CSV table of C-alpha atoms in Angstrom, one decimal:
chain,number,residue,atom,x,y,z
A,12,MET,CA,22.8,-8.2,8.8
A,13,SER,CA,19.6,-8.0,6.8
A,14,ARG,CA,17.3,-11.1,7.1
A,15,TYR,CA,16.2,-10.8,3.5
A,16,TYR,CA,17.4,-9.4,0.2
A,17,PRO,CA,16.2,-5.9,-0.7
A,18,MET,CA,13.3,-5.8,-3.1
A,19,LYS,CA,15.4,-4.0,-5.7
A,20,LYS,CA,17.9,-6.9,-5.8
A,21,LYS,CA,15.1,-9.4,-6.0
A,22,ALA,CA,13.5,-7.7,-8.9
A,23,TRP,CA,16.7,-7.6,-10.9
A,24,PHE,CA,17.5,-11.2,-10.0
A,25,LEU,CA,14.0,-12.2,-11.4
A,26,PHE,CA,14.8,-10.1,-14.5
A,27,LEU,CA,18.0,-12.0,-15.2
A,28,LEU,CA,16.3,-15.4,-14.4
A,29,PHE,CA,13.6,-14.5,-16.8
A,30,LEU,CA,16.2,-13.8,-19.5
A,31,VAL,CA,17.8,-17.2,-18.9
A,32,ILE,CA,14.5,-18.9,-19.2
A,33,VAL,CA,13.7,-17.0,-22.4
A,34,ALA,CA,17.0,-18.0,-23.9
A,35,GLY,CA,16.3,-21.6,-23.0
A,36,LEU,CA,12.9,-21.4,-24.6
A,37,VAL,CA,14.4,-19.9,-27.8
A,38,ALA,CA,16.9,-22.8,-28.0
A,39,SER,CA,14.2,-25.4,-27.4
A,40,VAL,CA,11.8,-23.8,-29.9
A,41,THR,CA,14.6,-23.7,-32.5
A,42,PHE,CA,15.4,-27.4,-32.0
A,43,TYR,CA,11.7,-28.3,-32.2
A,44,LEU,CA,11.3,-26.3,-35.4
A,45,TYR,CA,14.3,-28.1,-36.9
A,46,GLU,CA,13.1,-31.6,-36.0
A,47,ASN,CA,9.4,-31.2,-36.6
A,48,LEU,CA,9.1,-28.7,-39.4
A,49,TYR,CA,12.3,-28.5,-41.3
A,50,LEU,CA,13.2,-32.2,-41.5
A,51,GLU,CA,9.6,-33.3,-41.9
A,52,GLY,CA,9.1,-30.9,-44.7
A,53,GLU,CA,12.2,-32.0,-46.5
A,54,SER,CA,11.3,-35.7,-46.0
A,55,GLY,CA,7.8,-35.2,-47.3
A,56,TYR,CA,9.2,-33.4,-50.4
A,57,LEU,CA,11.7,-36.2,-51.0
A,58,GLU,CA,9.0,-38.9,-50.7
A,59,GLU,CA,6.7,-37.0,-53.1
A,60,GLN,CA,9.5,-36.8,-55.7
A,61,ILE,CA,10.6,-40.4,-55.3
A,62,LEU,CA,7.1,-41.8,-55.6
A,63,THR,CA,6.7,-39.9,-58.9
A,64,LEU,CA,9.9,-41.4,-60.1
A,65,GLN,CA,8.9,-44.9,-58.9
A,66,ASP,CA,5.6,-44.6,-60.8
A,67,LEU,CA,7.4,-43.5,-64.0
A,68,TYR,CA,10.0,-46.4,-63.7
A,69,ASP,CA,7.2,-48.9,-63.2
A,70,SER,CA,5.4,-47.6,-66.3
A,71,GLY,CA,8.4,-48.7,-68.4
A,72,ASP,CA,8.8,-45.4,-70.3
A,73,MET,CA,12.5,-45.0,-69.4
A,74,GLU,CA,12.8,-41.8,-71.6
A,75,ILE,CA,10.2,-39.9,-69.5
A,76,PHE,CA,11.7,-41.4,-66.4
A,77,GLU,CA,15.2,-40.1,-67.4
A,78,GLU,CA,13.8,-36.6,-68.2
A,79,ARG,CA,12.1,-36.4,-64.8
A,80,LEU,CA,15.2,-37.7,-63.0
A,81,ASN,CA,17.4,-35.2,-64.7
A,82,TRP,CA,15.0,-32.4,-64.0
A,83,THR,CA,14.8,-33.3,-60.3
A,84,ILE,CA,18.6,-33.3,-60.0
A,85,GLU,CA,19.1,-30.0,-61.9
A,86,SER,CA,16.3,-28.0,-60.4
A,87,THR,CA,16.7,-29.1,-56.7
A,88,PRO,CA,19.6,-29.7,-54.4
A,89,MET,CA,18.9,-33.4,-54.6
A,90,GLU,CA,21.1,-36.2,-55.9
A,91,ALA,CA,19.7,-39.5,-57.3
A,92,ILE,CA,21.0,-43.0,-57.8
A,93,VAL,CA,19.1,-45.7,-59.8
A,94,SER,CA,20.6,-49.1,-59.6
A,95,SER,CA,19.5,-52.5,-61.0
A,96,ASP,CA,22.9,-54.2,-60.5
A,97,PRO,CA,22.3,-57.7,-59.0
A,98,MET,CA,25.5,-57.5,-57.0
A,99,MET,CA,24.5,-54.3,-55.4
A,100,LEU,CA,21.0,-55.4,-54.8
A,101,GLY,CA,22.0,-58.6,-53.3
A,102,ALA,CA,24.4,-57.1,-50.7
A,103,ALA,CA,24.0,-53.5,-49.9
A,104,ILE,CA,23.7,-50.2,-51.8
A,105,PRO,CA,26.3,-47.5,-51.7
A,106,LEU,CA,25.4,-43.9,-52.4
A,107,ALA,CA,28.0,-43.2,-55.0
A,108,ASP,CA,31.2,-45.2,-55.7
A,109,PRO,CA,31.8,-48.8,-54.5
A,110,GLU,CA,34.5,-47.6,-52.0
A,111,ASP,CA,32.0,-45.3,-50.2
A,112,GLU,CA,30.4,-46.4,-47.0
A,113,LEU,CA,27.2,-48.4,-47.3
A,114,VAL,CA,24.1,-46.5,-46.4
A,115,ILE,CA,21.5,-49.3,-46.5
A,116,ASN,CA,21.7,-51.9,-43.8
A,117,GLN,CA,20.2,-55.3,-43.7
A,118,ILE,CA,17.0,-54.2,-41.8
A,119,GLU,CA,16.4,-51.5,-44.4
A,120,ARG,CA,17.0,-53.9,-47.2
A,121,ASN,CA,14.4,-56.3,-45.8
A,122,ARG,CA,11.9,-53.5,-45.8
A,123,LEU,CA,12.7,-52.8,-49.4
A,124,LEU,CA,12.2,-56.4,-50.3
A,125,ASN,CA,8.7,-56.0,-48.8
A,126,GLY,CA,8.1,-53.1,-51.2
A,127,GLU,CA,8.3,-50.3,-48.6
A,128,VAL,CA,9.8,-46.8,-49.3
A,129,ILE,CA,12.4,-46.2,-46.6
A,130,THR,CA,13.9,-43.1,-45.1
A,131,ILE,CA,17.6,-42.8,-44.5
A,132,MET,CA,19.4,-40.1,-42.4
A,133,ARG,CA,23.1,-40.4,-41.6
A,134,ASP,CA,26.5,-38.9,-42.0
A,135,HIS,CA,28.1,-39.4,-45.3
A,136,GLY,CA,31.9,-39.6,-45.2
A,137,ALA,CA,32.5,-38.6,-48.8
A,138,LEU,CA,30.1,-35.7,-48.7
A,139,ASN,CA,31.4,-34.8,-45.2
A,140,GLU,CA,27.9,-33.8,-44.1
A,141,ARG,CA,24.6,-35.2,-43.0
A,142,ILE,CA,22.2,-36.5,-45.6
A,143,LEU,CA,18.5,-37.2,-45.7
A,144,GLY,CA,17.2,-39.5,-48.4
A,145,LYS,CA,14.4,-41.8,-49.6
A,146,VAL,CA,14.8,-45.2,-51.1
A,147,ALA,CA,12.0,-46.7,-53.3
A,148,PRO,CA,12.1,-50.3,-54.5
A,149,VAL,CA,11.1,-51.4,-57.9
A,150,MET,CA,9.6,-54.9,-57.7
A,151,GLU,CA,9.3,-57.5,-60.5
A,152,SER,CA,7.4,-60.7,-59.9
A,153,GLY,CA,7.9,-60.4,-56.2
A,154,TYR,CA,11.6,-59.8,-56.5
A,155,LEU,CA,13.6,-56.6,-56.0
A,156,ASP,CA,14.4,-55.5,-59.5
A,157,ALA,CA,15.9,-52.0,-58.9
A,158,VAL,CA,16.1,-49.3,-56.3
A,159,ILE,CA,15.7,-45.5,-56.7
A,160,ILE,CA,17.7,-43.4,-54.2
A,161,LEU,CA,16.9,-39.8,-53.8
A,162,TYR,CA,18.8,-37.8,-51.2
A,163,ARG,CA,20.1,-34.4,-50.3
A,164,PRO,CA,22.4,-32.8,-47.7
A,165,VAL,CA,20.5,-31.3,-44.8
A,166,ALA,CA,21.7,-28.5,-42.5
A,167,GLU,CA,22.8,-29.4,-39.0
A,168,ILE,CA,21.0,-27.9,-36.1
A,169,GLN,CA,23.8,-25.4,-35.6
A,170,THR,CA,23.6,-24.3,-39.3
A,171,ALA,CA,19.9,-24.0,-39.1
A,172,PHE,CA,20.2,-22.0,-35.9
A,173,TYR,CA,22.9,-19.7,-37.5
A,174,GLN,CA,20.5,-19.1,-40.3
A,175,ILE,CA,17.8,-17.8,-38.1
A,176,LEU,CA,20.2,-16.3,-35.6
A,177,PRO,CA,19.9,-12.7,-36.9
A,178,PHE,CA,16.1,-12.8,-36.5
A,179,VAL,CA,16.5,-14.4,-33.0
A,180,VAL,CA,19.0,-11.7,-32.0
A,181,ILE,CA,16.7,-8.9,-33.3
A,182,ILE,CA,13.6,-10.3,-31.7
A,183,GLY,CA,15.4,-11.2,-28.5
A,184,SER,CA,17.0,-7.7,-28.3
A,185,LEU,CA,13.6,-6.1,-28.7
A,186,PHE,CA,12.1,-8.4,-26.1
A,187,VAL,CA,15.0,-7.7,-23.6
A,188,LEU,CA,14.7,-3.9,-24.3
A,189,LEU,CA,10.9,-4.1,-23.7
A,190,LEU,CA,11.5,-6.2,-20.5
A,191,PHE,CA,14.1,-3.7,-19.4
A,192,ILE,CA,11.8,-0.8,-19.9
A,193,VAL,CA,9.0,-2.6,-18.0
A,194,MET,CA,11.5,-3.4,-15.2
A,195,LYS,CA,12.6,0.2,-15.0
A,196,ARG,CA,9.0,1.3,-14.9
A,197,VAL,CA,8.2,-1.2,-12.1
A,198,GLN,CA,11.2,0.1,-10.2
A,199,LYS,CA,10.1,3.7,-10.7
A,200,GLU,CA,6.4,3.1,-10.0
A,201,PHE,CA,6.6,0.6,-7.1
A,202,ILE,CA,10.1,-0.4,-5.9
A,203,SER,CA,11.6,3.1,-5.5
A,204,PRO,CA,8.4,4.5,-3.7
A,205,ILE,CA,8.4,1.6,-1.3
A,206,THR,CA,12.1,2.1,-0.6
A,207,GLU,CA,11.5,5.8,0.0
A,208,LEU,CA,8.6,5.1,2.3
A,209,GLU,CA,10.8,2.7,4.3
A,210,HIS,CA,13.4,5.4,4.6
A,211,VAL,CA,10.8,7.9,5.7
A,212,SER,CA,9.3,5.5,8.3
A,213,LYS,CA,12.8,5.0,9.8
A,214,GLU,CA,13.2,8.8,10.0
A,215,LEU,CA,9.8,9.2,11.6
A,216,SER,CA,10.7,6.6,14.2
A,217,LYS,CA,13.7,8.8,15.1
A,218,GLY,CA,11.4,11.8,15.7
A,219,ARG,CA,12.3,13.6,12.4
A,220,PHE,CA,8.8,14.4,11.4
A,221,ASP,CA,9.8,17.1,8.9
A,222,THR,CA,11.5,14.5,6.6
A,223,PRO,CA,10.3,15.1,3.0
A,224,ILE,CA,8.7,12.3,1.1
A,225,ASP,CA,10.2,12.3,-2.4
A,226,ILE,CA,7.6,10.3,-4.4
A,227,HIS,CA,6.4,11.4,-7.9
A,228,VAL,CA,4.0,8.7,-9.0
A,229,GLU,CA,0.3,8.5,-9.5
A,230,ASN,CA,-0.9,5.2,-8.0
A,231,GLU,CA,-1.8,3.6,-4.7
A,232,LEU,CA,1.7,4.3,-3.4
A,233,SER,CA,1.2,8.0,-3.9
A,234,ASP,CA,-2.0,7.8,-1.8
A,235,LEU,CA,0.1,5.9,0.8
A,236,ALA,CA,2.7,8.7,0.6
A,237,VAL,CA,0.0,11.2,1.3
A,238,SER,CA,-1.2,9.2,4.3
A,239,PHE,CA,2.4,9.0,5.5
A,240,LYS,CA,2.7,12.8,5.1
A,241,GLN,CA,-0.5,13.3,7.1
A,242,LEU,CA,0.8,10.9,9.7
A,243,ALA,CA,4.0,12.8,9.9
A,244,ASP,CA,2.1,16.1,10.3
A,245,ALA,CA,-0.1,14.6,13.0
A,246,LEU,CA,2.9,13.3,14.8
A,247,ALA,CA,4.6,16.7,14.5
A,248,GLN,CA,1.5,18.4,15.9
A,249,GLU,CA,1.4,16.0,18.8
A,250,GLU,CA,5.0,16.5,19.4
A,251,GLU,CA,4.5,20.3,19.5
A,252,LYS,CA,1.5,19.8,21.8
A,253,LYS,CA,3.6,17.7,24.1
A,254,ARG,CA,6.3,20.5,24.2
A,255,ALA,CA,3.6,23.1,24.8
A,256,PHE,CA,2.0,20.8,27.5
A,257,ILE,CA,5.4,20.5,29.3
A,258,GLN,CA,6.0,24.2,29.1
A,259,ASN,CA,2.5,25.1,30.3
A,260,ILE,CA,2.4,22.5,33.1
A,261,SER,CA,5.8,23.6,34.2
A,262,HIS,CA,4.7,27.2,34.3
A,263,GLU,CA,1.4,26.4,36.0
A,264,LEU,CA,3.1,24.4,38.7
A,265,ARG,CA,5.9,26.8,39.1
A,266,THR,CA,3.7,29.8,40.0
A,267,PRO,CA,1.8,28.2,42.9
A,268,LEU,CA,5.0,26.5,44.1
A,269,SER,CA,6.8,29.9,44.1
A,270,TYR,CA,3.9,31.4,46.1
A,271,ILE,CA,4.0,28.5,48.6
A,272,GLN,CA,7.7,28.6,49.0
A,273,GLY,CA,7.9,32.4,49.3
A,274,TYR,CA,5.1,32.9,51.8
A,275,SER,CA,6.1,29.9,53.8
A,276,GLU,CA,9.6,31.4,54.2
A,277,LEU,CA,8.0,34.7,55.3
A,278,LEU,CA,5.9,32.9,57.8
A,279,GLU,CA,8.9,31.0,59.1
A,280,ASN,CA,11.4,33.9,59.4
A,281,HIS,CA,9.8,37.3,59.4
A,282,CYS,CA,6.1,37.3,60.2
A,283,LYS,CA,5.1,38.1,63.8
A,284,GLU,CA,1.7,39.6,63.3
A,285,GLN,CA,-1.3,37.4,63.4
A,286,ALA,CA,-3.2,39.2,60.6
A,287,ILE,CA,-0.3,39.0,58.2
A,288,SER,CA,0.2,35.4,59.1
A,289,THR,CA,-3.4,34.7,58.3
A,290,GLU,CA,-3.2,36.5,55.0
A,291,TYR,CA,0.0,34.6,54.0
A,292,ALA,CA,-1.6,31.3,55.0
A,293,THR,CA,-4.7,32.1,53.0
A,294,ILE,CA,-2.5,32.7,49.9
A,295,ILE,CA,-0.6,29.5,50.5
A,296,HIS,CA,-3.9,27.5,50.8
A,297,LYS,CA,-5.3,29.1,47.7
A,298,GLU,CA,-2.3,28.4,45.6
A,299,ALA,CA,-2.1,24.8,46.9
A,300,HIS,CA,-5.7,24.4,46.1
A,301,ARG,CA,-5.2,25.7,42.5
A,302,MET,CA,-2.2,23.3,42.1
A,303,ASN,CA,-4.3,20.4,43.4
A,304,ARG,CA,-7.1,21.3,41.0
A,305,LEU,CA,-4.7,21.4,38.1
A,306,VAL,CA,-3.3,18.0,38.9
A,307,ASN,CA,-6.8,16.6,39.3
A,308,GLN,CA,-7.9,18.0,36.0
A,309,LEU,CA,-4.8,16.5,34.3
A,310,ILE,CA,-5.6,13.1,35.8
A,311,ASP,CA,-9.2,13.4,34.8
A,312,LEU,CA,-8.4,14.4,31.2
A,313,THR,CA,-5.9,11.5,30.9
A,314,LYS,CA,-8.6,9.0,32.2
A,315,LEU,CA,-11.2,10.4,29.7
A,316,GLU,CA,-8.8,10.2,26.8
A,317,LYS,CA,-8.1,6.5,27.5
A,318,ALA,CA,-11.7,5.6,28.5
A,319,ASN,CA,-14.3,3.9,26.3
A,320,GLU,CA,-18.0,3.5,26.8
A,321,ASP,CA,-17.6,-0.1,28.0
A,322,GLU,CA,-15.8,1.1,31.1
A,323,ILE,CA,-18.6,3.6,32.0
A,324,GLU,CA,-21.9,2.8,33.6
A,325,PHE,CA,-24.7,4.6,31.8
A,326,SER,CA,-28.2,5.0,33.1
A,327,PRO,CA,-31.3,7.0,32.2
A,328,LEU,CA,-31.1,10.5,33.7
A,329,VAL,CA,-33.4,13.5,33.8
A,330,LEU,CA,-31.3,16.2,32.1
A,331,SER,CA,-33.1,19.2,33.7
A,332,GLU,CA,-32.3,17.9,37.2
A,333,ILE,CA,-28.6,17.7,36.4
A,334,ILE,CA,-28.6,21.2,34.9
A,335,GLU,CA,-30.3,22.6,38.0
A,336,ASP,CA,-27.7,20.9,40.3
A,337,ALA,CA,-25.0,22.6,38.2
A,338,VAL,CA,-26.7,25.9,38.6
A,339,ARG,CA,-26.9,25.5,42.4
A,340,ASN,CA,-23.2,24.5,42.6
A,341,THR,CA,-22.1,27.6,40.7
A,342,ALA,CA,-24.4,30.1,42.4
A,343,LEU,CA,-21.8,31.5,44.8
A,344,LYS,CA,-19.6,32.7,42.0
A,345,ARG,CA,-22.4,34.4,40.2
A,346,GLN,CA,-23.5,36.1,43.4
A,347,GLU,CA,-20.0,37.5,43.9
A,348,LYS,CA,-20.3,39.1,40.5
A,349,GLN,CA,-24.0,40.0,40.9
A,350,GLN,CA,-24.9,38.0,37.8
A,351,THR,CA,-28.4,36.7,37.0
A,352,ILE,CA,-29.3,33.4,35.3
A,353,GLU,CA,-32.4,32.4,33.3
A,354,LEU,CA,-33.4,28.8,32.8
A,355,HIS,CA,-35.7,27.3,30.2
A,356,LEU,CA,-35.6,23.5,30.7
A,357,ASP,CA,-37.7,20.8,29.2
A,358,GLU,CA,-38.3,18.5,32.2
A,359,GLU,CA,-39.2,15.5,30.0
A,360,LEU,CA,-35.8,15.2,28.4
A,361,ILE,CA,-34.1,11.9,29.5
A,362,VAL,CA,-30.6,11.0,28.3
A,363,ASN,CA,-28.5,7.9,28.8
A,364,GLY,CA,-25.3,8.8,30.7
A,365,THR,CA,-23.3,9.1,33.9
A,366,GLU,CA,-24.6,11.7,36.3
A,367,ASP,CA,-21.2,12.9,37.6
A,368,ARG,CA,-19.8,13.4,34.2
A,369,LEU,CA,-22.8,15.3,32.8
A,370,LEU,CA,-22.8,17.4,36.0
A,371,GLN,CA,-19.1,18.1,35.3
A,372,ILE,CA,-20.0,19.4,31.8
A,373,PHE,CA,-22.5,21.9,33.0
A,374,ILE,CA,-20.5,23.1,36.0
A,375,ASN,CA,-17.6,23.8,33.7
A,376,LEU,CA,-19.7,25.6,31.1
A,377,LEU,CA,-21.4,27.8,33.8
A,378,ASP,CA,-18.1,28.5,35.5
A,379,ASN,CA,-16.7,29.7,32.1
A,380,ALA,CA,-19.8,31.9,31.5
A,381,THR,CA,-19.4,33.4,34.9
A,382,CYS,CA,-15.6,34.0,34.7
A,383,TYR,CA,-15.6,35.6,31.2
A,384,THR,CA,-18.7,37.7,31.7
A,385,GLU,CA,-18.8,41.2,33.2
A,386,PRO,CA,-20.4,41.7,36.7
A,387,LYS,CA,-24.1,42.3,36.7
A,388,SER,CA,-24.5,40.5,33.4
A,389,HIS,CA,-26.9,37.8,32.4
A,390,ILE,CA,-26.5,34.1,31.6
A,391,PHE,CA,-29.1,32.1,29.7
A,392,VAL,CA,-29.5,28.3,29.8
A,393,GLN,CA,-32.0,26.4,27.6
A,394,ALA,CA,-32.7,22.6,27.3
A,395,SER,CA,-35.0,21.5,24.5
A,396,LYS,CA,-35.8,18.6,22.2
A,397,ARG,CA,-34.6,18.6,18.6
A,398,GLU,CA,-35.6,15.6,16.6
A,399,LYS,CA,-34.0,12.6,18.4
A,400,SER,CA,-31.6,14.7,20.5
A,401,ALA,CA,-31.6,16.8,23.7
A,402,VAL,CA,-30.0,20.2,23.0
A,403,VAL,CA,-28.6,22.3,25.8
A,404,GLU,CA,-27.5,25.9,25.1
A,405,VAL,CA,-25.5,28.0,27.6
A,406,ARG,CA,-25.4,31.6,26.4
A,407,ASP,CA,-23.7,34.7,27.9
A,408,ASN,CA,-23.3,38.3,26.9
A,409,GLY,CA,-19.6,38.5,27.7
A,410,GLN,CA,-16.6,39.5,25.6
A,411,GLY,CA,-17.1,37.0,22.9
A,412,ILE,CA,-14.5,35.0,20.9
A,413,SER,CA,-13.1,35.6,17.5
A,414,GLN,CA,-14.0,33.1,14.7
A,415,GLU,CA,-10.4,32.2,14.2
A,416,GLN,CA,-10.0,30.9,17.8
A,417,LEU,CA,-13.2,28.9,18.0
A,418,PRO,CA,-11.7,25.7,16.5
A,419,PHE,CA,-9.0,25.6,19.2
A,420,LEU,CA,-11.2,26.0,22.3
A,421,THR,CA,-11.1,22.2,23.1
A,422,GLU,CA,-7.4,21.9,22.8
A,423,ARG,CA,-5.5,21.4,26.1
A,424,PHE,CA,-4.1,24.6,27.7
A,425,PHE,CA,-5.6,26.9,25.0
A,426,ARG,CA,-6.7,30.3,26.2
A,427,VAL,CA,-8.6,32.8,24.2
A,428,GLU,CA,-6.4,35.6,25.6
A,429,LYS,CA,-3.0,34.8,26.8
A,430,SER,CA,-2.9,37.9,28.9
A,431,ARG,CA,-5.9,37.0,31.0
A,432,SER,CA,-5.0,36.4,34.6
A,433,ARG,CA,-5.6,33.0,36.1
A,434,ALA,CA,-8.0,34.6,38.5
A,435,GLU,CA,-10.4,35.1,35.6
A,436,GLY,CA,-10.3,31.5,34.5
A,437,GLY,CA,-8.7,28.1,34.6
A,438,VAL,CA,-5.6,26.8,32.8
A,439,GLY,CA,-7.3,25.7,29.6
A,440,ILE,CA,-8.2,22.1,30.4
A,441,GLY,CA,-11.9,22.5,31.2
A,442,LEU,CA,-13.2,22.5,27.7
A,443,SER,CA,-10.9,19.6,26.7
A,444,ILE,CA,-12.6,17.6,29.5
A,445,VAL,CA,-16.0,18.6,28.3
A,446,LYS,CA,-15.2,17.5,24.8
A,447,GLN,CA,-14.1,14.1,26.0
A,448,ILE,CA,-17.2,13.6,28.1
A,449,VAL,CA,-19.5,14.7,25.3
A,450,ASP,CA,-17.8,12.3,22.9
A,451,LEU,CA,-18.2,9.4,25.3
A,452,HIS,CA,-21.9,10.1,25.4
A,453,HIS,CA,-22.1,10.1,21.5
A,454,GLY,CA,-22.9,13.8,21.6
A,455,GLN,CA,-21.7,16.9,19.8
A,456,LEU,CA,-20.1,20.1,21.1
A,457,THR,CA,-20.3,23.4,19.1
A,458,PHE,CA,-19.5,27.0,19.7
A,459,ASP,CA,-20.9,30.2,18.3
A,460,SER,CA,-19.6,33.6,19.3
A,461,VAL,CA,-19.6,37.2,18.3
A,462,GLU,CA,-17.0,39.5,19.7
A,463,GLY,CA,-18.5,42.1,22.0
A,464,GLU,CA,-21.8,40.3,22.1
A,465,GLY,CA,-21.2,37.0,23.8
A,466,THR,CA,-20.8,33.2,23.3
A,467,THR,CA,-23.2,30.3,23.0
A,468,VAL,CA,-22.1,26.8,23.8
A,469,THR,CA,-24.4,24.1,22.4
A,470,ILE,CA,-24.3,20.4,23.5
A,471,GLU,CA,-26.4,17.8,21.7
A,472,LEU,CA,-27.0,14.5,23.4
A,473,PRO,CA,-29.0,11.5,22.1
A,474,LEU,CA,-32.3,10.9,23.9
A,475,TYR,CA,-32.6,7.8,26.0
A,476,ASN,CA,-35.6,6.3,24.1
A,477,GLU,CA,-33.9,7.1,20.7
A,478,MET,CA,-30.6,5.2,21.4
């Protein structure tokens, strides 16, 4: 069971909640407009008219007063009552006939006696609707002489709302449509891509690195999709390397094990001559040594891939001395192939590093130069200063390497020629180790080669006093 609601459901829930809030706001605004604009406007208009009539009545020109009163009744939805009946004024004032309900209570009558214009709003039984009115007193010698009542029916809130309902529906529909379009856009631009990335991540976790990423937007999520694709490609490459590694290591270990098993059986069951026994024992020893070297290289490579510079003790080292040690350690192989070597070393070059690891670099490079160069050939080694770096070049005049294969030289188990016998070289781990060591020393490893002319390996290491 999911611990949370999916983003898509949350988005639509917020959409519906927003619609409810908007509907509430529309109702509230309608009520506010009714109370504060419609009723106030009508009340103000009534007061303006009744004050005019009150002034005309006070002036004593009843003919002009009657004309104005009739005009007001005929030209507006207002009704008017003018009463000077002492009985009515002494008790209460009905709107129309004596049997109708009284609309002026005692408190309002007292305000009239004080000369105030009062506002009345209440339901009128005879009219069967709500009325809004103004009552103006006419005072004579401090006494209430007459009253002028001006009133009109006013629409209820429902009626007012029904009047503006078409406009509310149109505007609300447009707003909902706009909000729906925005919501669909948000779903397309953000929610759907996130859901797709979640699906892809689950597929990647299952090892399905070829899962397509179906995202067609142009925003940050499209960049994230590209990163996901690059991650999937990198994982797929690593998975392929892992398979190749298992195949290669199985093959590399199977061959010496087959030799050891086969020749040991011959020694045990069939071999009686000392010379043959010695030959078989030599083969067994050689293959066991090769298998041991392979295992040591794998362990070494694994350590280097996980290592960081904090775990390695660096110290100032004279680079020429390390190269000379590597030359001495590899001299026997060159002598067997009658190869010569030429050294041009700057003895003032000092680098910050580990002696064993740097020695491992140059032994590996010199071994490769010897293995892949013809007998009686020449190897050239130069160490010089270039700006703030020490640059070491190891050049041979061997078979050379194609430009297409140069970028793969430091990959594990990569061989330039698959058909080369293992007697001519290692298993394809040496340059991977060299690359890891150079990286740990903040250096650079580059290759330059021309087929049929030879290969140059260049290592650039920071100088000690420049670090």
